[in-house]
Amino acid sequence: MTPSLPPTVAAHVPTGLLIGGGWRPASGGATFPVHDPGTTEVLFDVADATSDDAVAALTAADEAFAAYRSSAPSERSELLRAVYDAIRAHAEDIAALVTAEGGKPLAEARAEVAYAADYFRWFSGEAVRFDGLARRAPAGTHHQLVLRRPVGPALLITPWNFPIAMIARKVAPALAAGCTAIVKPARLAPLTTALVAEIIREELARRDLPGGVLNVVPSSSARGVSEPLLADPRLRKLSFTGSTEVGRTLLAGAAQNVLRTSMELGGNAPFLVFEDADLDAAVTGAIAAKMRNSGQTCVAANRFLVHAKVAGEFTERLTEAFATLVVGHGAEPGVTVGPLIEGAAVERVDELVAGAAGAGARVRIGGERPHRPGWFYAPTVLDRVTPDMPLVTEEIFGPVAAVLTFGSEQEAITMANATPFGLVAYAYTGDLSRALRLAEALDTGMLGVNRGMVSDATAPFGGVKSSGLGREGGAEGLDEYLDTVYVAV
Ligand code: NAD
């Protein structure tokens, strides 16, 4: 156990599988280790779910669905509000765990916990606001009712980079809609999911709601969990957040039983800085958009596209700002940049940077691994970057800013859209008309105008093109878990 995780928190982290309202070991008895990326030490060994465990979780979710689907919307609303209150009450403990297993600085972990809790508060409200329709048919021959009802048992697969926010964005709307859930957290960071699942388990039990409403099956074999469930007709919904490559495989699997799917996939966000931008604001926004979680976010600015007139000045100021960042273990006071999630991630980022530098890019700061234990990479800025470099065409997922230049608005739009991805874009400009033109022209699900952060539980989050299908948060987030039934009377 590392000192980074207070013993009082460690004592409360469940390490089993949650199936049908009780924690249990994996049926094969196996476990897998979860590391602190800031030290590489093992934090816990966690039960390693087998295919049989996954099917047992689906059985529990299916049985619970029969009762939970007819629970009163107000009861579900109160459940979610109580979960919100409990997360807020335990926020410090949860944040410590997010930092221990994911590496991000404690201040960022606290912000993630608050952001995640907001999904429970928001969907507590949405749970009693499903809309429907009743009207006389235009032909005058009958009446038409349009009703909404829960889709059914849902498989929720999440990534490691936001250990609480990613499950909150799925579990809160699923439970609000009346669906039951099986969560498959990421192998690299499953602990926070377990801690939050225990909070939800307690609140379900307190209300005499079925324990099988929420099941959790961490596993070192993701396919061992997903494949039997996607083949089982009792499963009715798949919501996935992760890489586009895995998303494609899961979409193919979901075709077997024609599941409702939500896909939050990879990004390659352009960060546009126009000649009329406030450069101080642009640098502040750039740090927010690039450096959260050491650059390991789907909404991370991946390509800084800067008007040639201001590129020199912007890069200079960005480099100065990077020089003030403090790299270290996320639990250390004052640290602003934590480790990457694993050794392989450091190798990958190093290869992207070395490849770009070898092809003519200039490293302005960083470009190396700090000498310290843990999986760290130094905050790095490169300019003289060209659009064909893998540093630009691939998702970097590290603390590396690549600066390219453009000469006109049209060129900026063409460069921004030259990617299969379309999750988010950022634009810094003093011209509102230009911002509105960009909102029309950029292939993106979200656009931050003079803002380096867009995520908000109350607004629809999601992408276009290879960045995914569906939206999380906002009113749209609930739709993902509801079917529409038309009744002609
Ligand atoms: P990943 O795709 O490797 O894994 C995501 C989840 O899928 C994990 O739980 C993993 O165990 C599981 N998984 C992996 N292979 C699987 C398979 N064959 N079948 C079933 N499940 C499988 O992604 P990651 O490395 O955990 O996360 C990083 C990626 O997630 C990045 O591409 C990032 O952009 C994306 N992401 C997207 C969003 C979004 O909202 N769009 C948010 C966060 C992360």
XYZ file of C-alpha atoms and ligand atoms in Angstrom:
533
model
C 0.000 0.000 0.000
C 1.406 3.408 -0.897
C 1.099 6.341 1.449
C -0.717 8.153 -1.382
C -3.936 6.327 -0.492
C -5.020 7.078 3.083
C -5.574 3.808 5.011
C -9.066 4.990 5.973
C -9.976 5.047 2.258
C -8.171 1.806 1.443
C -10.185 -0.004 4.102
C -13.435 0.763 2.247
C -12.560 -0.184 -1.321
C -14.444 -3.330 -2.403
C -12.236 -5.612 -4.486
C -14.818 -8.235 -5.495
C -17.549 -8.487 -8.117
C -20.929 -6.898 -7.378
C -23.650 -9.277 -8.562
C -27.273 -9.222 -7.462
C -26.632 -6.866 -4.519
C -23.669 -8.717 -2.947
C -19.887 -8.615 -3.337
C -18.227 -11.904 -4.167
C -14.921 -13.296 -5.485
C -14.586 -14.284 -9.132
C -15.888 -17.769 -9.892
C -12.404 -18.913 -10.909
C -10.886 -17.303 -7.796
C -8.469 -15.265 -9.937
C -7.456 -11.651 -9.328
C -5.482 -9.024 -11.230
C -3.321 -6.197 -9.848
C -4.158 -2.488 -10.014
C -1.143 -0.147 -9.906
C -0.491 3.395 -8.745
C 0.966 4.892 -11.944
C 2.774 7.549 -9.889
C 4.916 4.903 -8.168
C 4.186 1.698 -10.213
C 3.366 -0.094 -6.930
C 0.416 -2.452 -6.684
C -2.527 -0.862 -4.829
C -4.921 -3.816 -4.748
C -5.618 -7.183 -6.343
C -9.119 -7.154 -7.772
C -11.441 -10.085 -8.565
C -11.075 -11.087 -12.216
C -14.555 -11.816 -13.617
C -14.979 -14.793 -15.921
C -17.564 -15.241 -18.684
C -19.701 -17.175 -16.194
C -19.589 -14.229 -13.791
C -20.617 -11.884 -16.598
C -23.610 -14.076 -17.423
C -24.522 -14.262 -13.711
C -24.457 -10.440 -13.635
C -26.774 -10.301 -16.650
C -29.131 -12.774 -15.003
C -29.218 -10.536 -11.907
C -29.782 -7.426 -14.046
C -32.528 -9.122 -16.047
C -34.366 -10.349 -12.945
C -34.070 -6.945 -11.278
C -35.379 -5.230 -14.413
C -38.797 -6.838 -14.023
C -39.335 -4.948 -10.730
C -37.201 -1.862 -11.274
C -38.817 -0.880 -14.588
C -42.121 -0.342 -12.796
C -40.669 1.611 -9.846
C -42.060 5.126 -9.598
C -40.032 7.747 -11.457
C -40.057 9.810 -8.255
C -38.480 6.888 -6.381
C -35.711 6.670 -8.970
C -35.280 10.416 -8.755
C -34.841 10.216 -4.981
C -32.391 7.325 -5.328
C -30.186 9.360 -7.660
C -30.388 12.436 -5.469
C -29.273 10.342 -2.480
C -26.350 8.990 -4.519
C -25.410 12.578 -5.404
C -25.482 13.560 -1.725
C -23.416 10.514 -0.718
C -20.780 11.151 -3.391
C -20.499 14.779 -2.244
C -20.222 13.628 1.373
C -17.396 11.187 0.496
C -15.795 13.400 -2.152
C -12.366 13.595 -0.493
C -12.051 9.813 -0.171
C -13.218 9.211 -3.719
C -10.823 11.860 -5.068
C -7.903 10.228 -3.225
C -8.752 6.935 -4.909
C -9.076 8.554 -8.364
C -5.579 9.997 -7.906
C -4.139 6.734 -6.567
C -5.331 4.540 -9.437
C -5.391 7.075 -12.283
C -2.516 9.395 -11.389
C -4.158 12.787 -11.890
C -3.361 15.605 -9.441
C -5.686 15.731 -6.455
C -7.200 19.080 -7.500
C -8.225 17.515 -10.831
C -9.542 14.418 -9.061
C -11.712 16.612 -6.831
C -13.045 18.408 -9.912
C -13.793 15.054 -11.553
C -15.732 13.865 -8.488
C -17.819 17.063 -8.465
C -18.432 16.736 -12.216
C -19.429 13.069 -11.837
C -21.768 13.825 -8.923
C -23.509 16.410 -11.126
C -24.715 13.635 -13.445
C -26.575 12.043 -10.538
C -28.113 15.402 -9.598
C -29.054 16.218 -13.188
C -30.598 12.819 -13.935
C -32.386 12.871 -10.592
C -34.311 15.774 -12.122
C -34.637 14.202 -15.577
C -36.030 10.970 -14.051
C -39.379 12.693 -13.495
C -39.415 14.623 -16.762
C -39.695 12.057 -19.580
C -41.810 13.591 -22.248
C -44.549 11.889 -24.258
C -47.377 12.926 -26.512
C -51.145 12.614 -26.681
C -53.044 14.035 -29.651
C -55.837 13.414 -32.106
C -54.456 11.900 -35.308
C -54.460 14.457 -38.155
C -56.872 12.187 -40.100
C -59.336 12.496 -37.213
C -59.875 8.735 -37.091
C -58.146 7.920 -33.784
C -55.930 9.186 -30.998
C -52.179 8.840 -30.836
C -50.157 8.312 -27.675
C -46.374 8.278 -27.636
C -44.909 6.708 -24.496
C -41.335 6.217 -23.311
C -40.140 3.139 -21.472
C -36.767 1.762 -20.336
C -34.766 -0.131 -22.938
C -33.783 -2.965 -20.574
C -30.576 -4.407 -19.086
C -27.571 -2.369 -20.261
C -23.883 -3.240 -20.528
C -21.767 -0.182 -19.677
C -18.072 -0.399 -20.618
C -15.813 2.410 -19.430
C -12.193 3.583 -19.892
C -9.591 4.314 -17.213
C -9.007 8.014 -17.781
C -11.967 9.308 -15.721
C -12.593 6.509 -13.207
C -15.735 8.087 -11.713
C -17.023 10.466 -14.392
C -17.288 7.838 -17.120
C -19.488 5.529 -15.056
C -21.575 8.440 -13.732
C -22.410 9.535 -17.296
C -23.857 6.085 -17.989
C -25.167 4.758 -14.679
C -27.123 7.906 -13.736
C -29.244 8.081 -16.929
C -29.649 4.283 -17.073
C -31.053 4.182 -13.534
C -33.147 7.315 -14.127
C -34.777 5.664 -17.143
C -35.567 2.450 -15.254
C -32.845 0.301 -16.837
C -30.634 -2.075 -14.899
C -26.898 -2.198 -15.539
C -23.777 -4.316 -15.727
C -20.649 -2.163 -15.517
C -17.349 -3.410 -16.947
C -14.762 -0.894 -15.690
C -11.298 -0.610 -17.220
C -8.663 -3.069 -16.028
C -6.214 -0.245 -15.304
C -8.536 1.709 -12.960
C -11.520 -0.269 -11.604
C -11.312 0.777 -7.921
C -13.313 4.022 -7.956
C -16.117 2.236 -9.803
C -16.262 -0.258 -6.931
C -16.368 2.469 -4.287
C -19.213 4.306 -6.045
C -21.048 1.038 -6.734
C -20.989 0.357 -2.986
C -22.633 3.757 -2.388
C -25.351 2.892 -4.922
C -25.768 -0.626 -3.499
C -26.390 0.848 -0.037
C -28.957 3.323 -1.378
C -30.793 0.578 -3.314
C -30.907 -1.632 -0.199
C -32.158 1.266 1.943
C -35.119 1.651 -0.450
C -35.831 -2.065 -0.859
C -35.014 -1.806 -4.540
C -33.481 -4.946 -6.113
C -29.709 -5.282 -5.667
C -29.393 -6.519 -9.254
C -30.150 -3.000 -10.542
C -26.386 -2.384 -10.566
C -23.747 -5.077 -11.137
C -19.996 -4.608 -11.558
C -17.651 -7.082 -13.235
C -14.016 -5.943 -13.464
C -11.983 -8.262 -15.647
C -8.531 -8.600 -17.160
C -10.273 -10.095 -20.208
C -12.661 -7.485 -21.563
C -13.838 -9.790 -24.342
C -14.504 -12.557 -21.847
C -17.175 -10.269 -20.411
C -18.489 -8.517 -23.519
C -18.764 -11.444 -25.930
C -21.149 -13.704 -23.958
C -23.283 -10.695 -23.042
C -23.548 -9.339 -26.582
C -24.615 -12.827 -27.718
C -27.328 -13.033 -25.026
C -30.760 -11.751 -26.116
C -31.557 -10.578 -22.577
C -29.100 -7.701 -23.005
C -30.831 -4.744 -24.724
C -28.346 -1.908 -24.607
C -24.606 -1.300 -24.960
C -22.978 1.957 -23.926
C -19.242 2.174 -24.493
C -16.613 4.824 -23.896
C -13.139 4.073 -25.169
C -11.083 3.874 -28.316
C -12.611 3.887 -31.798
C -10.915 0.592 -32.612
C -12.585 -1.255 -29.720
C -15.849 0.612 -30.400
C -15.941 -0.815 -33.927
C -15.519 -4.367 -32.615
C -18.273 -3.846 -30.059
C -20.635 -2.355 -32.658
C -20.154 -5.474 -34.758
C -20.921 -7.624 -31.694
C -23.974 -5.509 -30.876
C -25.352 -6.242 -34.351
C -26.131 -9.857 -33.319
C -29.133 -8.829 -31.241
C -29.546 -5.370 -32.824
C -28.828 -3.569 -29.561
C -29.388 0.082 -28.858
C -25.840 1.489 -28.739
C -24.131 4.617 -27.469
C -20.509 5.053 -28.499
C -18.212 7.696 -27.004
C -15.004 7.103 -28.928
C -11.643 8.678 -29.662
C -10.944 12.272 -30.636
C -8.350 14.404 -32.397
C -9.408 17.868 -31.285
C -8.188 20.904 -33.207
C -7.494 24.017 -31.131
C -7.766 27.014 -33.463
C -6.162 30.331 -32.596
C -7.097 33.148 -34.985
C -5.179 36.375 -35.519
C -7.852 38.337 -33.599
C -7.705 36.064 -30.501
C -6.854 37.204 -26.987
C -3.568 35.296 -26.729
C -3.451 35.257 -22.926
C -6.903 33.670 -22.856
C -5.850 31.263 -25.628
C -2.823 30.076 -23.615
C -4.938 29.601 -20.475
C -7.497 27.677 -22.546
C -4.733 25.670 -24.202
C -3.431 24.480 -20.833
C -6.978 23.483 -19.798
C -7.709 21.722 -23.076
C -4.334 20.003 -23.345
C -3.054 19.215 -19.885
C -5.959 17.788 -17.900
C -5.041 14.273 -16.840
C -1.625 14.792 -18.469
C -3.277 15.015 -21.878
C -5.064 11.674 -21.487
C -8.582 12.824 -22.326
C -10.749 12.235 -25.378
C -11.337 16.012 -25.511
C -7.627 16.868 -25.274
C -6.461 19.468 -27.792
C -4.414 17.296 -30.140
C -3.499 19.851 -32.821
C -2.849 23.538 -32.173
C -3.692 25.270 -35.454
C -2.503 28.871 -35.147
C -2.709 31.766 -37.624
C 0.789 32.389 -39.012
C 0.671 36.042 -37.849
C 0.410 35.070 -34.169
C 1.980 31.590 -34.156
C 5.403 32.769 -32.925
C 3.939 34.767 -30.059
C 1.438 32.037 -29.100
C 4.088 29.285 -29.100
C 6.443 31.441 -27.036
C 3.779 32.075 -24.400
C 2.614 28.449 -24.416
C 6.202 27.277 -23.875
C 6.593 29.709 -20.962
C 3.365 28.390 -19.433
C 4.524 24.767 -19.839
C 7.763 25.671 -18.030
C 5.746 26.549 -14.910
C 3.981 23.147 -14.735
C 5.000 20.899 -11.842
C 5.369 17.188 -12.616
C 4.955 14.687 -9.786
C 2.783 12.181 -7.956
C -0.788 13.437 -8.020
C -1.093 13.306 -4.227
C 1.891 15.643 -3.693
C 0.903 19.240 -2.961
C 1.490 21.697 -5.793
C 1.735 19.065 -8.538
C -0.067 20.078 -11.751
C 0.954 17.203 -14.074
C 0.709 13.572 -12.966
C 1.988 10.370 -14.588
C 0.656 8.552 -17.643
C -1.407 5.453 -16.948
C 1.226 2.799 -17.748
C 4.708 2.254 -19.103
C 3.447 1.436 -22.594
C 1.736 4.864 -22.767
C 5.071 6.592 -22.042
C 6.751 4.557 -24.800
C 4.043 5.521 -27.286
C 4.183 9.242 -26.524
C 7.981 9.188 -26.684
C 7.837 7.514 -30.106
C 5.375 10.113 -31.447
C 7.599 12.980 -30.244
C 10.841 11.402 -31.460
C 9.216 10.620 -34.826
C 8.079 14.236 -35.262
C 11.448 15.642 -34.151
C 13.209 13.275 -36.561
C 10.967 14.536 -39.383
C 11.779 18.209 -38.778
C 9.600 19.381 -35.871
C 11.324 21.555 -33.249
C 11.066 20.624 -29.561
C 10.589 23.912 -27.671
C 10.404 22.325 -24.230
C 10.274 18.779 -22.830
C 10.611 15.826 -25.187
C 12.003 13.540 -22.491
C 11.140 11.289 -19.551
C 11.785 12.866 -16.156
C 14.192 10.891 -13.949
C 11.865 9.672 -11.234
C 9.935 6.519 -10.378
C 6.507 6.204 -11.998
C 5.281 6.473 -15.593
C 6.017 10.125 -16.361
C 6.544 12.189 -19.503
C 7.673 15.815 -19.465
C 5.239 18.519 -20.673
C 6.318 19.106 -24.252
C 5.740 21.776 -26.908
C 6.750 21.276 -30.546
C 6.445 23.667 -33.467
C 7.319 23.316 -37.180
C 4.924 20.374 -37.079
C 3.346 19.230 -40.366
C -0.115 17.683 -40.933
C 1.196 14.290 -42.093
C 3.077 13.494 -38.861
C 1.593 10.685 -36.686
C 1.805 13.237 -33.837
C -1.012 15.044 -35.668
C -2.970 12.223 -37.277
C -3.128 10.037 -34.126
C -4.569 10.696 -30.674
C -1.455 11.669 -28.624
C -2.903 10.897 -25.157
C 0.010 12.586 -23.417
C 1.220 16.038 -22.268
C 2.420 17.083 -25.718
C 1.316 20.174 -27.668
C 1.940 20.189 -31.428
C 1.746 23.609 -33.127
C 0.909 23.970 -36.837
C 0.134 27.161 -38.734
C -2.566 28.302 -41.173
C -3.013 31.401 -43.331
C -6.787 31.812 -43.702
C -10.052 30.829 -42.045
C -10.842 28.426 -44.882
C -7.464 26.763 -44.564
C -7.980 26.406 -40.795
C -11.360 24.719 -41.360
C -9.924 22.363 -43.975
C -7.051 21.395 -41.682
C -9.353 20.963 -38.675
C -11.685 18.666 -40.619
C -8.886 16.553 -42.121
C -9.366 13.688 -39.643
C -11.765 10.757 -39.289
C -12.612 12.047 -35.788
C -15.106 14.724 -34.755
C -15.564 14.913 -31.012
C -14.696 18.466 -30.016
C -12.985 21.554 -31.415
C -11.819 24.735 -29.701
C -11.617 28.166 -31.324
C -10.157 31.388 -29.995
C -11.333 34.465 -31.860
C -12.642 37.940 -31.067
C -15.187 37.714 -33.898
C -18.580 36.226 -32.994
C -19.604 35.927 -36.661
C -16.521 33.827 -37.281
C -17.336 31.637 -34.268
C -20.813 30.987 -35.688
C -19.369 30.200 -39.131
C -17.056 27.687 -37.456
C -19.996 26.083 -35.618
C -21.519 25.406 -39.054
C -18.334 24.366 -40.841
C -16.381 22.225 -38.374
C -17.111 18.470 -38.335
C -17.514 18.209 -34.587
C -20.045 17.221 -31.958
C -18.927 20.029 -29.624
C -17.217 23.395 -29.999
C -15.596 25.503 -27.279
C -15.519 29.178 -28.288
C -12.894 31.027 -26.235
C -13.167 28.160 -23.747
C -10.776 25.254 -23.188
C -13.385 23.113 -21.465
C -16.869 22.159 -22.641
C -17.995 19.150 -20.545
C -21.082 19.734 -18.416
C -23.631 17.246 -17.057
C -26.456 19.484 -18.251
C -25.382 19.560 -21.932
C -25.172 16.862 -24.636
C -21.636 15.422 -24.850
C -20.650 13.343 -27.860
C -19.101 13.219 -31.289
C -19.663 12.772 -35.011
C -17.809 10.659 -37.598
C -15.477 8.072 -35.982
C -15.867 9.769 -32.575
C -19.133 8.017 -31.938
C -22.898 7.778 -31.755
C -25.322 9.216 -29.227
C -24.931 11.785 -26.471
C -24.307 11.695 -22.727
C -25.667 14.372 -20.384
C -28.386 16.912 -21.072
C -31.894 15.794 -21.950
C -30.385 13.707 -24.752
C -28.547 11.530 -22.215
C -31.812 10.014 -20.978
C -33.066 9.260 -24.510
C -30.210 6.795 -24.934
C -31.893 4.520 -22.358
C -35.531 4.928 -23.457
C -37.552 3.236 -26.146
C -40.449 4.997 -27.840
C -43.798 3.227 -27.992
C -46.583 4.547 -30.212
C -50.140 3.602 -29.267
C -53.043 4.172 -31.694
C -56.373 4.339 -29.828
P -9.993 1.097 -24.700
O -10.862 1.149 -25.905
O -8.730 0.343 -24.778
O -10.789 0.498 -23.458
C -12.028 1.011 -23.032
C -12.786 -0.091 -22.319
O -13.069 -1.129 -23.253
C -12.032 -0.744 -21.172
O -12.951 -1.088 -20.157
C -11.473 -1.993 -21.819
O -11.239 -3.029 -20.882
C -12.602 -2.371 -22.749
N -12.183 -3.185 -23.893
C -10.986 -3.213 -24.523
N -11.007 -4.109 -25.523
C -12.241 -4.645 -25.541
C -12.883 -5.644 -26.345
N -12.266 -6.235 -27.375
N -14.159 -5.963 -26.066
C -14.807 -5.358 -25.050
N -14.274 -4.419 -24.259
C -13.004 -4.059 -24.504
O -9.755 2.614 -24.289
P -8.925 3.197 -23.065
O -7.472 3.091 -23.371
O -9.425 2.647 -21.780
O -9.381 4.726 -23.111
C -8.815 5.644 -23.990
C -9.701 5.868 -25.205
O -11.009 6.208 -24.771
C -9.240 7.029 -26.051
O -9.374 6.700 -27.412
C -10.212 8.134 -25.667
O -10.377 9.123 -26.642
C -11.463 7.366 -25.442
N -12.380 8.126 -24.595
C -13.493 8.667 -25.178
C -14.355 9.427 -24.404
C -15.585 10.044 -25.013
O -16.470 10.442 -24.253
N -15.692 10.147 -26.322
C -14.092 9.629 -23.049
C -12.943 9.063 -22.490
C -12.095 8.295 -23.286
